[in-house]
Amino acid sequence: MSALNYISMALDVVVSPVGVVSLFLSVLLGLIFGMLPGLTATMAVALLTGLTYSFDGPLAVLILIGVYIGAISGGCQSAVLLNIPGTPASAATAVEGYPLARQGKAGLAIFVSNASSFSGTMLGIVCVVLFTPLLTRAALKFNSQEMFLLTVFGIVICGNLTSGGRPVKGWISGFIGLLFSQVGLDTVNSMARYSFGIINLTAGISLLPVMIGLFGFPEIVDAFNPESRTIIPVSKFRIKEGFAVLRRNIVNVVRSAILGVTMGAIPGVGEDTGGWLSYWAEKRSSKKTGWGKGEIDGVVSSETGNNAAVGGAIIPVLSLAIPGSAPAAVLLAAFWMHGYRPGPLLMQDTPEFLYYVVVFMVFSAFMMWLLASNISRFTVKILQIKNEILMPIIFVCCVIGAFVVSNRMFDVKLMFAFGILGIVMRQLKYPAAPFLLGIILGNMADENLRRALILNKGSIASFFTRPISLFFIVFILALLVPQFPIAAKLVKGIKQRRRKKS
Amino acid sequence: MAEEKTTQEPADEDRFAGIDPVTGAARSDGKEHLDFATAVLLLGVSIFSVILAYGYYVSSGKVFYASPGLMPVIIAGGVFLLALSLLVQSLKGSSVKERAGQVCEAIPRGLKSKRFLNSSAALGMFWVYIFILLEFLPFWLASLSLLFAVFAYLKASSLIKCIIIAGCSIGGIVLLFQVAFRVPLP
């Protein structure tokens, strides 16, 4: 059969009445999961994997892809409106989106986020079709050395971006996050670290209680202070204005999509880093000065980046059966459950599957944009609710979000503890985002560093002889070194000497 | 002076002293004494972490590069260096004694501030909810009690409206999470 036949088979599934209703409900469910703090894309895909067990294979795949795309996109709404990222992938969106909402531009911010999510997903799909073999080869060049350095690089740029002019504070936050990620059994020898005999801590620190505590708690507690109890006016915006922002950001969108797809394609990195890296790239190239105070270009880059990573994460799933992110891992398991065997033999065993995925992603992206744009008309009204009513209700949702991770009260208590830490960090102006990224990437850094050293019998030479690894080292040092007073003095001295000579 | 400089072209002499080379924003925020206190605390935490990590290395019986102590030592070392850098920055134009004095003065002032008292009230209510109410009462009753108490404390509305809003919210939450999504509640 030809490609056209496979595409028409996929279209048959999508445009059938059952297909349309399933797509609508799955994307809507994904958006709701993404919006609610504590419910993640991984959870949404996992939940629907069970529910679609008895469905036909293609229909189940359509539902699972729909919920995945919906959940990653939905996270931006709570990030913009409440400064609580619905999913970790939207943390970068909150940096610029929330200040925009505080300025009364929540509608514009959400419209632009949705449109960027759509663009990111579509460009991600194009990359799936065009670059699957190429990107798979590139991603496979990332060995343990590169993976370790990529995590350090992530922390360093995230610290730089969110520190409001004091990178040292951002990096401290990131490194403390890395230190917390070491709590629990280590991934190589299963030895308990920093658990102090507390059994619950030997399982490690779950990401969600930390995320909710760090981001949500300070906002909630702030509602108790009279000066923060202001109702934010939501000014109306014209769709034209939103499209003008997007037109102005075409280069930004393309760059962010490429970065997002690449990050998504690297196994274990995923949507979070895709969003952050795209935001960083835009901030570096932009001449604007309002970063951190509501720069709409930042929303475009982070949302395009994290949604393009969805396409990227599917590339290794399809070609190597290696998931690029946590939700993609659940998706892979679901594909297996429905009888599809992604991997090198995919095109030989089930050639129609690639076309199903591509067509379903395209339709899911359209459905996501349509639904998200309509939902946002109602969600922006959240800002009209008095803070002293809204925030306690959000707190109860946060408690549920922390609890459902492992169905244990320990995680709720952990959220409370990290919430207090979040308040202290905010008071002392330490950004929370690098801390979160540290927790996400910590175990990956540990595992890869030790693997690289064990394979090279303790020698660090391989870090300097591999080109990609060397590139990361140079980049990290270029960001870090100037912040240390000794290095700063050295550079100053050299410059003064040069001036005297000239 | 530092605040007046533009983002694009920070002067060379300020590049590493008061202006961030990436954002161009001013570094000094008038809270250097708090940075000083944080840096001292972080130095202590990093040393404590290194000591514990060394213990993991010894008890694992493996070579250092393969032991569970390697990564914690590297991370804690990083925290130590960064805390040291923060300490040096916070001591610019001042002495350890002066900064310590400022910290001692700031603590009672902070404890008496309205913001601290309001935040403490919030934390107190949430603590009671998480550590007492949720342990002994069903979720809906514990949450209803919390919402009503918080609404009443914040004078969000009249008492009757507070009860209605709290009841509707909890009803909605239970319906959405437990009934619709079958999510187990605490």
Short mmCIF file of C-alpha atoms in Angstrom, two decimals, chain A residues 142 149 153 280 463-464 466-478:
data_model
loop_
_atom_site.label_atom_id
_atom_site.label_comp_id
_atom_site.label_asym_id
_atom_site.label_seq_id
_atom_site.Cartn_x
_atom_site.Cartn_y
_atom_site.Cartn_z
CA PHE A 142 24.52 12.02 23.12
CA LEU A 149 26.79 18.17 30.78
CA PHE A 153 23.97 23.39 31.12
CA TRP A 280 16.83 31.28 26.79
CA PHE A 463 34.65 14.80 28.58
CA PHE A 464 37.25 16.90 26.76
CA ARG A 466 34.20 14.48 22.52
CA PRO A 467 33.20 17.55 20.43
CA ILE A 468 29.63 17.99 21.77
CA SER A 469 30.83 17.49 25.33
CA LEU A 470 33.63 20.03 24.85
CA PHE A 471 31.15 22.51 23.39
CA PHE A 472 29.00 22.22 26.53
CA ILE A 473 32.03 22.63 28.82
CA VAL A 474 33.12 25.82 27.06
CA PHE A 475 29.56 27.20 27.12
CA ILE A 476 29.05 26.41 30.82
CA LEU A 477 32.40 27.94 31.80
CA ALA A 478 31.68 31.07 29.73
#
